[in-house]
Coordinates of C-alpha atoms and ligand atoms in Angstrom, one line a residue:
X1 CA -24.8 4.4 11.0
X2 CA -23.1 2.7 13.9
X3 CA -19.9 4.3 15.3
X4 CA -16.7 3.6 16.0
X5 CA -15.5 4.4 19.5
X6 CA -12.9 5.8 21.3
X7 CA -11.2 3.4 23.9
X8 CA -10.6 4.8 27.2
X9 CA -10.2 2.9 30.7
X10 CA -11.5 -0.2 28.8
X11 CA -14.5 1.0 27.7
X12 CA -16.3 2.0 23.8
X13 CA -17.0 5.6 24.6
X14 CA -18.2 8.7 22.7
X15 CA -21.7 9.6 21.1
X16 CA -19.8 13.2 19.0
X17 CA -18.7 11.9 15.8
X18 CA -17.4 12.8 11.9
X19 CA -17.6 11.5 9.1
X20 CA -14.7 9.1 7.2
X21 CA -14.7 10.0 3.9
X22 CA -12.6 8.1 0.7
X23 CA -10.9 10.2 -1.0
X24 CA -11.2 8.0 -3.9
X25 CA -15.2 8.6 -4.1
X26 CA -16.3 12.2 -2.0
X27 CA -19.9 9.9 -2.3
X28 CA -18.3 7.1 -0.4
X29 CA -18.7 7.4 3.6
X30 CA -16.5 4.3 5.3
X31 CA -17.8 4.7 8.5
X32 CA -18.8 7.4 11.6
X33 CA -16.1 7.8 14.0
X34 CA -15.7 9.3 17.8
X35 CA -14.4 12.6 17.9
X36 CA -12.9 13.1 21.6
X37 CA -13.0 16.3 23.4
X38 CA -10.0 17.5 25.8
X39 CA -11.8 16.2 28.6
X40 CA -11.7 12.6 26.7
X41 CA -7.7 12.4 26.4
X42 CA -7.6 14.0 30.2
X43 CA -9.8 10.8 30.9
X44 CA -7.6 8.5 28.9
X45 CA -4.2 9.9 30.1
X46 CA -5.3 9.0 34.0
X47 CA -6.5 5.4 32.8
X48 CA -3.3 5.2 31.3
X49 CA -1.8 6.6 34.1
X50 CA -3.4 4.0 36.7
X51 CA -2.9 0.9 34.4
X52 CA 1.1 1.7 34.4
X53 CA 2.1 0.1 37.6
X54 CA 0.7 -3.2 37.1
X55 CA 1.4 -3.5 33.4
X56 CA 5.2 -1.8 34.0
X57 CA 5.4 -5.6 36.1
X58 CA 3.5 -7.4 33.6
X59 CA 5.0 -11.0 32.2
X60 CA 7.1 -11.1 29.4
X61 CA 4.8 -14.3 28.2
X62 CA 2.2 -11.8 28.9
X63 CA 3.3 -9.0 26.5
X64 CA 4.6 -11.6 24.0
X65 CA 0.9 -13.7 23.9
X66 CA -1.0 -10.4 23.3
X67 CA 1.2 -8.7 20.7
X68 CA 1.6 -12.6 19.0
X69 CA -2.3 -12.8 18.7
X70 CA -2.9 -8.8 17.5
X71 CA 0.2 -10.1 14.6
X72 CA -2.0 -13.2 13.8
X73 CA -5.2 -11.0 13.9
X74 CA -4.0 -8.3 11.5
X75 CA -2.3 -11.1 9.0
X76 CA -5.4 -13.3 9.0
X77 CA -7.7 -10.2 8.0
X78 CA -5.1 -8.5 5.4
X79 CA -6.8 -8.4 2.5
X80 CA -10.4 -6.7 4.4
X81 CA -8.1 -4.3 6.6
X82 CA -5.9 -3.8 3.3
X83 CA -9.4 -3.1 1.9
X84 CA -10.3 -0.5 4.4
X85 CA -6.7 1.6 4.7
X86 CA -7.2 1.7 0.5
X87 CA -10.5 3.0 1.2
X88 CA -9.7 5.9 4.0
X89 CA -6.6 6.5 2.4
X90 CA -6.3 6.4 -1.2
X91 CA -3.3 4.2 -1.1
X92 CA -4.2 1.0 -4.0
X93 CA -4.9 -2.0 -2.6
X94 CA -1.4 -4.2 -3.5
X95 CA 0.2 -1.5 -1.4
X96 CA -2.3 -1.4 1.3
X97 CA -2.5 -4.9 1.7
X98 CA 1.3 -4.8 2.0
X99 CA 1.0 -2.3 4.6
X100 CA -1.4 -4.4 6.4
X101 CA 1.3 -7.0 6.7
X102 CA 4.1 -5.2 7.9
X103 CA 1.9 -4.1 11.0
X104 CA 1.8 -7.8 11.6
X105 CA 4.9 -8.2 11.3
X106 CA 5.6 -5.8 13.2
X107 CA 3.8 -7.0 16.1
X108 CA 5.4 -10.3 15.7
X109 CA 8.9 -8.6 16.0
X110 CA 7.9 -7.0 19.1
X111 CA 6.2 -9.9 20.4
X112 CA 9.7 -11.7 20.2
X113 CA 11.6 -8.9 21.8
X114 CA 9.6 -9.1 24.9
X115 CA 10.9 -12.3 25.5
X116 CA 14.5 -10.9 24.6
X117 CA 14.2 -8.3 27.3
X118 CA 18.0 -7.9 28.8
X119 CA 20.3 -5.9 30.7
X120 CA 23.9 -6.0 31.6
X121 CA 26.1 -7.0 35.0
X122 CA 29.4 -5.6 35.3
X123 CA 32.1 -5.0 37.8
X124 CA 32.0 -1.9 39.7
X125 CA 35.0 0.5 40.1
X126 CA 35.3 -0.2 43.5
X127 CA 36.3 -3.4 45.1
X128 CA 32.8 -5.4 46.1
X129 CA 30.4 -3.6 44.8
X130 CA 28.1 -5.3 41.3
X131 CA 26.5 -3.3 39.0
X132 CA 23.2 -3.9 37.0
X133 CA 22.3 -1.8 34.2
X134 CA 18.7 -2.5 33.8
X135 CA 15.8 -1.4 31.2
X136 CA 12.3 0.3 32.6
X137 CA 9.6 1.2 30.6
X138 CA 9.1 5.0 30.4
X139 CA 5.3 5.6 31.8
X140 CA 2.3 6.8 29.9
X141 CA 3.1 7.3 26.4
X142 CA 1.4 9.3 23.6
X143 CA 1.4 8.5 20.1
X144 CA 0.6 11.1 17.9
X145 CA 0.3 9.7 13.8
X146 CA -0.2 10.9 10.4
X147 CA -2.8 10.1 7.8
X148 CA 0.1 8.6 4.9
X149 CA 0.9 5.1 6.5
X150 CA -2.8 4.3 8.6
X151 CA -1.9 0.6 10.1
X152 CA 2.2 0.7 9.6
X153 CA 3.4 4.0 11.7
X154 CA 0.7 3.2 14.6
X155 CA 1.7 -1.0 14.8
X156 CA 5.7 0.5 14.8
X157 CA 4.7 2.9 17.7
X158 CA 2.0 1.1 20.0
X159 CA 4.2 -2.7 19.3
X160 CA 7.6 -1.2 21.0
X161 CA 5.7 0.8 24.0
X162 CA 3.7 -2.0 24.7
X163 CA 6.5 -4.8 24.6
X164 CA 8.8 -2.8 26.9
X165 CA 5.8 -2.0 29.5
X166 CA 4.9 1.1 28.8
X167 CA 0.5 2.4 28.2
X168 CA -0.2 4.3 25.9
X169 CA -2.8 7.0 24.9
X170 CA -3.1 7.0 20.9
X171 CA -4.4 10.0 19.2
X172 CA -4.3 8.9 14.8
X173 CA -4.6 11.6 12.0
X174 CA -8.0 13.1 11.7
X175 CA -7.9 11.6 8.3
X176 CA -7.8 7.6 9.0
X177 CA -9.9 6.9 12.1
X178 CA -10.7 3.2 10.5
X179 CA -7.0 1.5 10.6
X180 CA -7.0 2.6 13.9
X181 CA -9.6 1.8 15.3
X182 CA -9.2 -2.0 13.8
X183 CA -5.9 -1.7 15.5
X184 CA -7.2 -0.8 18.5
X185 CA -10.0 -3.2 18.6
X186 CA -7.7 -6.1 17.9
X187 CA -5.1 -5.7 20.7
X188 CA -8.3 -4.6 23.1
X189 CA -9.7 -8.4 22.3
X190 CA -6.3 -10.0 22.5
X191 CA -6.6 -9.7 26.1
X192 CA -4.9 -6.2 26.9
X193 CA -6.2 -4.8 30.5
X194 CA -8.1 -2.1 31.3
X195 CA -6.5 1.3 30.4
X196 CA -3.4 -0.1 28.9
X197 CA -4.4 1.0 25.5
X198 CA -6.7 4.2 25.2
X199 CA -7.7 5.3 21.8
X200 CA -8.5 8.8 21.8
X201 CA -10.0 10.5 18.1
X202 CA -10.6 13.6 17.4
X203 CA -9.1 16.9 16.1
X204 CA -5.4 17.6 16.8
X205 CA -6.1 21.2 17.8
X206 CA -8.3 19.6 20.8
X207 CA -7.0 16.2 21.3
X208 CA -3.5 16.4 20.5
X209 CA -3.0 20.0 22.3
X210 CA -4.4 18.4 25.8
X211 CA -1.7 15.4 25.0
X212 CA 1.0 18.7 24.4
X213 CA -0.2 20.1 27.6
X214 CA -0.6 17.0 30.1
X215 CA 2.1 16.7 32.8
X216 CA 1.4 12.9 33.2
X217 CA 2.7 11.9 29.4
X218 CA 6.5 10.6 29.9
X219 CA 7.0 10.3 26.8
X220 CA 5.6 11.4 23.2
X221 CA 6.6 9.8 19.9
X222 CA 5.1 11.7 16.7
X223 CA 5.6 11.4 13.3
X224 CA 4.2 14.1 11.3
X225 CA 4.7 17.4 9.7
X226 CA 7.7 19.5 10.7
X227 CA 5.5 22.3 12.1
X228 CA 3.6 20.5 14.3
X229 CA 6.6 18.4 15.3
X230 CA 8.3 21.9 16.4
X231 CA 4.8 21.9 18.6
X232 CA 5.2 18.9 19.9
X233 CA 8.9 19.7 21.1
X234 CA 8.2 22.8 22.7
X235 CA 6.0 21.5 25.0
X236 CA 7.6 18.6 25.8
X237 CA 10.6 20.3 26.7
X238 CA 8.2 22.2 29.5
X239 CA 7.0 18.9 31.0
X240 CA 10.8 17.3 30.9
X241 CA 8.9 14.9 29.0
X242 CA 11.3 12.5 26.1
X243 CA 10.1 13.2 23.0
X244 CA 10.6 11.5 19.4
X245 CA 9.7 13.2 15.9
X246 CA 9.8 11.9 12.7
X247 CA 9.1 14.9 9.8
X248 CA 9.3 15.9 6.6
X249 CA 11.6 14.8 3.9
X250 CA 13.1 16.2 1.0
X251 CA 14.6 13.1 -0.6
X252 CA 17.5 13.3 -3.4
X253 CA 17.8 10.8 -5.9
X254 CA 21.0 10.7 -7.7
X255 CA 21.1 9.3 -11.1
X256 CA 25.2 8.5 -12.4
X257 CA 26.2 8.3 -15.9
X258 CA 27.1 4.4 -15.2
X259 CA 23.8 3.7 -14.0
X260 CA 21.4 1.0 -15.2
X261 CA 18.8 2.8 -16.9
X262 CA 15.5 0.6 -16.4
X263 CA 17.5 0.3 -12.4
X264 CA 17.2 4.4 -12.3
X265 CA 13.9 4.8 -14.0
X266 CA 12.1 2.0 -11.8
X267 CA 13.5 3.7 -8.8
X268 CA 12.7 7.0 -9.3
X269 CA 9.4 5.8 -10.4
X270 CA 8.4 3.9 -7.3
X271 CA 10.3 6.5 -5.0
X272 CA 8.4 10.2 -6.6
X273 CA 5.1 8.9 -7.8
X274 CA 3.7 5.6 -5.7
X275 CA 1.7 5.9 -2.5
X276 CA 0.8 9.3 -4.4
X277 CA 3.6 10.6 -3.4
X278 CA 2.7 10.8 0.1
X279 CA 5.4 9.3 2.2
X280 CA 8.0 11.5 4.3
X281 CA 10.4 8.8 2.4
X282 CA 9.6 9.6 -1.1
X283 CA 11.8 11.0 -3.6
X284 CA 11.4 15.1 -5.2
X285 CA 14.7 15.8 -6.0
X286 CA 16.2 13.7 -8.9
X287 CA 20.2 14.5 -9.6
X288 CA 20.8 13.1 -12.6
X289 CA 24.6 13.8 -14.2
X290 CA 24.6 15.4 -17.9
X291 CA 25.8 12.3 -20.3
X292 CA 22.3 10.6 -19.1
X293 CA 20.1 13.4 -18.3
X294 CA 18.3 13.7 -22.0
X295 CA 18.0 9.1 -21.8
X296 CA 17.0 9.2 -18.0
X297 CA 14.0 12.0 -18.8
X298 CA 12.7 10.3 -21.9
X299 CA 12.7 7.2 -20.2
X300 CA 10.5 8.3 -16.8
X301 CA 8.7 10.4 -18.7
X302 CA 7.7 6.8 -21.0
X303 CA 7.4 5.2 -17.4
X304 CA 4.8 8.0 -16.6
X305 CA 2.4 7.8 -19.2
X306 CA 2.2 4.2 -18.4
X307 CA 0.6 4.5 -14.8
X308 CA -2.8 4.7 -14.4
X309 CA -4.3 7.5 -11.8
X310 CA -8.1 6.3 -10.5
X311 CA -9.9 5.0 -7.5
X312 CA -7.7 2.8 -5.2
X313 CA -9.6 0.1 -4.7
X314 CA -9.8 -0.7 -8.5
X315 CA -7.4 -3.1 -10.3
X316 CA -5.0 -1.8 -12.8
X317 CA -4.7 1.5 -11.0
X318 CA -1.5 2.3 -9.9
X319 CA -1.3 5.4 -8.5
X320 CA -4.3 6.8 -6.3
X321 CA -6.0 9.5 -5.5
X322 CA -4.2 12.3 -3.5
X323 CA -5.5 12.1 0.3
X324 CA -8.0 15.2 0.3
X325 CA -9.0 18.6 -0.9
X326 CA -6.3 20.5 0.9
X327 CA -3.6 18.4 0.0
X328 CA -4.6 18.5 -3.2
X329 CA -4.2 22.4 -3.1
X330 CA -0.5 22.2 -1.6
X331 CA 0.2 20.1 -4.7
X332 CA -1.2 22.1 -7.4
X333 CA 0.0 25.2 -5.3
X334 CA 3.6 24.2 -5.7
X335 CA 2.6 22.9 -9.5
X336 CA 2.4 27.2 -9.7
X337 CA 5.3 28.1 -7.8
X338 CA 7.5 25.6 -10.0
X339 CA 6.4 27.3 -12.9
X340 CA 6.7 30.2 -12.0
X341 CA 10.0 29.7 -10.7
X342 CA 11.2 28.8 -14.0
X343 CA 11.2 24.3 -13.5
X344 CA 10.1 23.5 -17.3
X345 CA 6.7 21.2 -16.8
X346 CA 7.6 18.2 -18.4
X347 CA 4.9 15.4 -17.7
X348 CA 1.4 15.9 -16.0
X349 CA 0.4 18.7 -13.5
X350 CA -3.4 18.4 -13.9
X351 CA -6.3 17.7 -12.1
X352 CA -8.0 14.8 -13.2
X353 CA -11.5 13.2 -13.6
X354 CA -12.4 9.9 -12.8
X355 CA -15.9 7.5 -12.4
X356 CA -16.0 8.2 -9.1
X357 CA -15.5 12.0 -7.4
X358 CA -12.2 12.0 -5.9
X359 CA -9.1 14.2 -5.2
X360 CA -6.8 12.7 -8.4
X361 CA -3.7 14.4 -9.6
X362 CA -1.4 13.6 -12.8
X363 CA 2.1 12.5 -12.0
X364 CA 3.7 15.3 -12.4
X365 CA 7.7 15.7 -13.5
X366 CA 9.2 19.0 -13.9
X367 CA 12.6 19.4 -15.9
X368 CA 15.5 22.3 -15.4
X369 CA 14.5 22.7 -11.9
X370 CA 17.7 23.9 -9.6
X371 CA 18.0 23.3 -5.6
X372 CA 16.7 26.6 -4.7
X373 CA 14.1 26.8 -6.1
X374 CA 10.8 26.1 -3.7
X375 CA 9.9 22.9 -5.1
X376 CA 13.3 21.5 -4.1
X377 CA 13.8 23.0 -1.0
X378 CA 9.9 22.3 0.7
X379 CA 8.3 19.1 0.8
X380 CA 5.4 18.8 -1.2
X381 CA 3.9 15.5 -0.3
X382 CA 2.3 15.0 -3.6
X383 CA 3.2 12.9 -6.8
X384 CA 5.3 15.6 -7.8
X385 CA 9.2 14.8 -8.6
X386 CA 11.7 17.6 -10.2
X387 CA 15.0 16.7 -11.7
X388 CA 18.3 18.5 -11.4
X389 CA 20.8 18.2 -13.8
X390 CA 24.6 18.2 -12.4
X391 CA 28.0 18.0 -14.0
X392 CA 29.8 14.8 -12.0
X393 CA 29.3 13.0 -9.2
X394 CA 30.8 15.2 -7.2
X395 CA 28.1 18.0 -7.5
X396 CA 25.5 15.4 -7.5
X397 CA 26.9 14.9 -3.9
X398 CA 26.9 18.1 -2.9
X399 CA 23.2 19.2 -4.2
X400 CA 22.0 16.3 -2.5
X401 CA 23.1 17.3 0.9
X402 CA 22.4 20.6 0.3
X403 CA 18.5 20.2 2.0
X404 CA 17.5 21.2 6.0
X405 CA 16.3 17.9 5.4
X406 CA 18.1 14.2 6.0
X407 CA 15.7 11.1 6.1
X408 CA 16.7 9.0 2.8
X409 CA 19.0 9.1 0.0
X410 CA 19.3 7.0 -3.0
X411 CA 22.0 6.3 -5.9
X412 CA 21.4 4.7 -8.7
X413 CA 25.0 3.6 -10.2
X414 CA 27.1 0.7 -11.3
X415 CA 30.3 2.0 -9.6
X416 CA 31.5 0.5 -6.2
X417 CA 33.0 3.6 -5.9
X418 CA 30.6 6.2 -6.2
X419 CA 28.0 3.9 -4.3
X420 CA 30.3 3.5 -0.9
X421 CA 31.5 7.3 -1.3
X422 CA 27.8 7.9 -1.2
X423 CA 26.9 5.6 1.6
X424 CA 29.7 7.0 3.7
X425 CA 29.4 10.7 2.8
X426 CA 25.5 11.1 2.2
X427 CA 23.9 12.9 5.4
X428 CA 21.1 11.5 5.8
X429 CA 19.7 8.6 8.1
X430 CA 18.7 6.1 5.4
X431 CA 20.7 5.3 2.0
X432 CA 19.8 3.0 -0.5
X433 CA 21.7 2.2 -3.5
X434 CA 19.9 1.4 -7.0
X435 CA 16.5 1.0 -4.7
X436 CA 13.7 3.4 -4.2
X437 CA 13.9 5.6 -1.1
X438 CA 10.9 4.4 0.4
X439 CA 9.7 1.3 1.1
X440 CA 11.6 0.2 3.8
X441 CA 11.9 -3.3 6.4
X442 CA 9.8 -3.8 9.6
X443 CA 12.8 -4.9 11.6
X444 CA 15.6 -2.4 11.2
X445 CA 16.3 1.3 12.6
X446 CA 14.1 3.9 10.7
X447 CA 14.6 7.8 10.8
X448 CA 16.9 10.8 9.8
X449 CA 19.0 13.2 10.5
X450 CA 18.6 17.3 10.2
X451 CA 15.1 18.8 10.1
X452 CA 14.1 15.1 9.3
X453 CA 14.0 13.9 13.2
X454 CA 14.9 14.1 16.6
X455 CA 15.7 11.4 19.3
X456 CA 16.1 7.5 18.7
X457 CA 15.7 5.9 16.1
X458 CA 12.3 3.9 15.3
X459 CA 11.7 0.1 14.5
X460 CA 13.9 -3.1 15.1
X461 CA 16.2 -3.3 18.7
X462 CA 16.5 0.4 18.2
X463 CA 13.1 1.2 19.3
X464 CA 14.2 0.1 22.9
X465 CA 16.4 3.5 23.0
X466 CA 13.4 5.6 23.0
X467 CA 10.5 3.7 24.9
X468 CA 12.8 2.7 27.8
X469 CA 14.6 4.3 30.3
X470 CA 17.8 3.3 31.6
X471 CA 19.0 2.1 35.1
X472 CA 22.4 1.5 36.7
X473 CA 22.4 -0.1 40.7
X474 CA 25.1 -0.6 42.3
X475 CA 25.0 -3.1 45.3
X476 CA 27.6 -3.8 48.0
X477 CA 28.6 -7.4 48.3
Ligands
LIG501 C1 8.4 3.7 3.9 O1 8.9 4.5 3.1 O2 8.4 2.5 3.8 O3 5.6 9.0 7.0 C2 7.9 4.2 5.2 C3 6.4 8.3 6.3 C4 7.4 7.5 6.9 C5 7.3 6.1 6.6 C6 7.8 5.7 5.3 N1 7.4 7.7 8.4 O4 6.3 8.4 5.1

């Protein structure tokens, strides 16, 4: 079997490699990939490193061309990249191939913002003197990603730090080598130089830890677990390096008397159970107000039975596989503790069999579940949603905030009221009223508040915030 590369300096390197296994078929190997050593993200830190001066002063048509033709790339070759993310990932295809395209169109954002690069003149103080507040780009980055979003998270890291002249060493989950490699690959042919882009595989205990400990990285940005992302802050802090993480979540759903039902039930739906459950933006905490509790439960429970758990890649499934063995444990652990904690099991909670071997879990809602228990408090990361009943709005309020966590927050209601007191009031980064809370757009600020994340926001003009640094000259006249 051939393998799939690391990219350092410009050149395929790397002859150690692991396997890429679907977790939608154990049987199913998508492909040998590179598994770099320390010495490799040393190596690809210094290409990085030399590659910075030149591309820091790179063109704006320059930038825009590259990122404009990786955009084209990725949305010309959707549905085989879509394909391959279902594959590695478990995620079913409609929502892979969606993924696909918001990395393209994420690239295409960014490709426009390079040619919307500004900065600001304004009078000095003193008499004579102008001042210019300029962007730079920050230096060598490192991106750090998780395994849940392959294609998406990577395009919304590497698009910004590329645009505003920044290179970048790029270290992807263990789990998902194939997205990004393709992502790599692509912006490698579409004419990036040498060492601008260094892909670096491998274990995060050997590659990620020589990222942690390098004095050359400027800058990290990581999304990931809230552990690790602790990790990745202390040792930033002792290299005076900027640092962005984006954690876990533990997102509340609050479901009012006045909602719409099919509204509440198609939210809480998408936002507990798709993508398996397995985005930092899904919702586990559903606080639903007593006149609808009993309608609202019957209701998602109906909603349930009606999606179908199997392989990714086939049609009519709608919710995969979960993404490997040990996650698959950390679900069915917490399936125990919520039991035993007293949450009544109302739908799923078992291990399932399908055609092919693969890591599948029921959808799994538990009933009478309060705020303190575990399973509201830690983020599971599985299909696995709880609901909390609650007198009025106002408690609905207050359990929801009630979390270390603050990423997204939804309400489903008909009330203007309740919706813009929620809006206002709700501390957390992202709200959404009667909408899941995931599933969100390419172009617009992305993150939370709390144990959630630290630093600038992601996505959109926001991203400028954390991948540049900020100038002010002042000049005699
Ligand atoms: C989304 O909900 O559309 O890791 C995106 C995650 C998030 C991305 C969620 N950073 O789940």
């Amino acid at each position: 079997m051939t393998i799939y590369q690391n990219l350092i300096a410009g050149e395929w390197v790397g002859s150690e490699a692991s396997k890429n296994i679907s977790p939608s078929d154990t049987n199913d190997v998508v492909g040998m990939y590179a598994q770099g050593s320390a010495e490799d993200a040393k190596q690809a830190i210094a290409a990085a490193k030399a590659a910075f001066p030149a591309w820091s002063r790179s063109g704006i048509l320059e930038r825009h061309a590259i990122l404009r033709k990786a955009s084209d790339e990725i949305l010309a070759r959707k549905e085989e990249l879509g394909a391959l993310l279902a594959r590695e990932e478990g995620k079913i295809l409609p929502e892979a191939i969606g993924e696909v395209t918001r990395a393209a169109q994420i690239f295409d954002f960014f490709a426009g913002e390079a040619l919307r690069l500004t900065g600001e003149v304004v009078p000095s103080a003193r008499p004579n003197i102008g001042v210019e507040i300029t962007r730079e780009p920050l230096g060598v980055i490192g991106i750090i990603t998780p395994w849940n979003f392959p294609i998406a998270i990577p395009a919304w890291k590497i698009a910004p730090a590329l645009c505003y002249g920044n290179t970048v060493v790029f270290k992807p989950a263990d789990l998902v080598p194939g997205c990004a490699w393709a992502i790599v690959d692509i912006l490698h042919r579409a004419g990036l130089p040498k060492g601008v882009l260094n892909l670096v595989m491998g274990r995060g205990s050997v590659v990620g830890q020589a990222m942690l400990d390098s004095p050359d990285l400027a800058g990290i940005t990581f999304t990931g677990s809230t552990g690790t992302g602790k990790r990745v802050a202390m040792a930033s802090i002792e290299h005076n390096r900027k640092f962005q993480l984006e954690m876990g979540g533990k997102n509340p759903m609050v479901v009012l008397d006045d909602a719409d039902l099919n509204v509440a039930v198609e939210a809480a739906a998408n936002s507990g159970f798709f993508s398996t459950g397995q985005r930092c933006t899904a919702s586990s905490r559903l606080i639903v107000t007593e006149g609808i509790h009993d309608k609202f439960v019957a209701a998602l429970t109906e909603k349930l039975k009606t999606l179908n758990v199997d392989n990714a890649l086939k049609a009519g499934t709608h919710i995969g596989p979960v993404v490997d063995d040990k996650q698959l444990k950390q679900d069915t652990d917490y399936i125990k503790i919520g039991k035993q904690q007293g949450a009544r099991l109302a739908y799923g909670g078992e291990v399932i069999k399908r055609d092919t071997p693969g890591f599948y879990l029921q959808p799994t809602l538990f009933t009478e579940a309060t705020n303190q228990m575990r399973i509201s408090r830690e983020e599971i990361f599985g299909p696995v949603a709880s609901v909390i009943r609650v007198k009025n709005y106002e408690e609905a309020l207050a359990v929801a905030n009630d979390t270390p966590f603050g990423l997204s927050a939804g309400i489903a209601t008909t009330s203007l009221k309740y919706a813009t007191h929620f809006k206002r009031n709700s501390e957390a980064g992202m709200v959404m009223v009667n909408l899941p809370t995931a599933g969100v757009d390419f172009h617009v600020p992305f993150g939370g508040r709390k144990a959630s994340s630290f630093g600038p926001r992601e996505q959109g003009k926001y991203a400028a915030e954390f991948f540049t640094v900020v100038k002010t000259a002042y000049t005699l006249a």
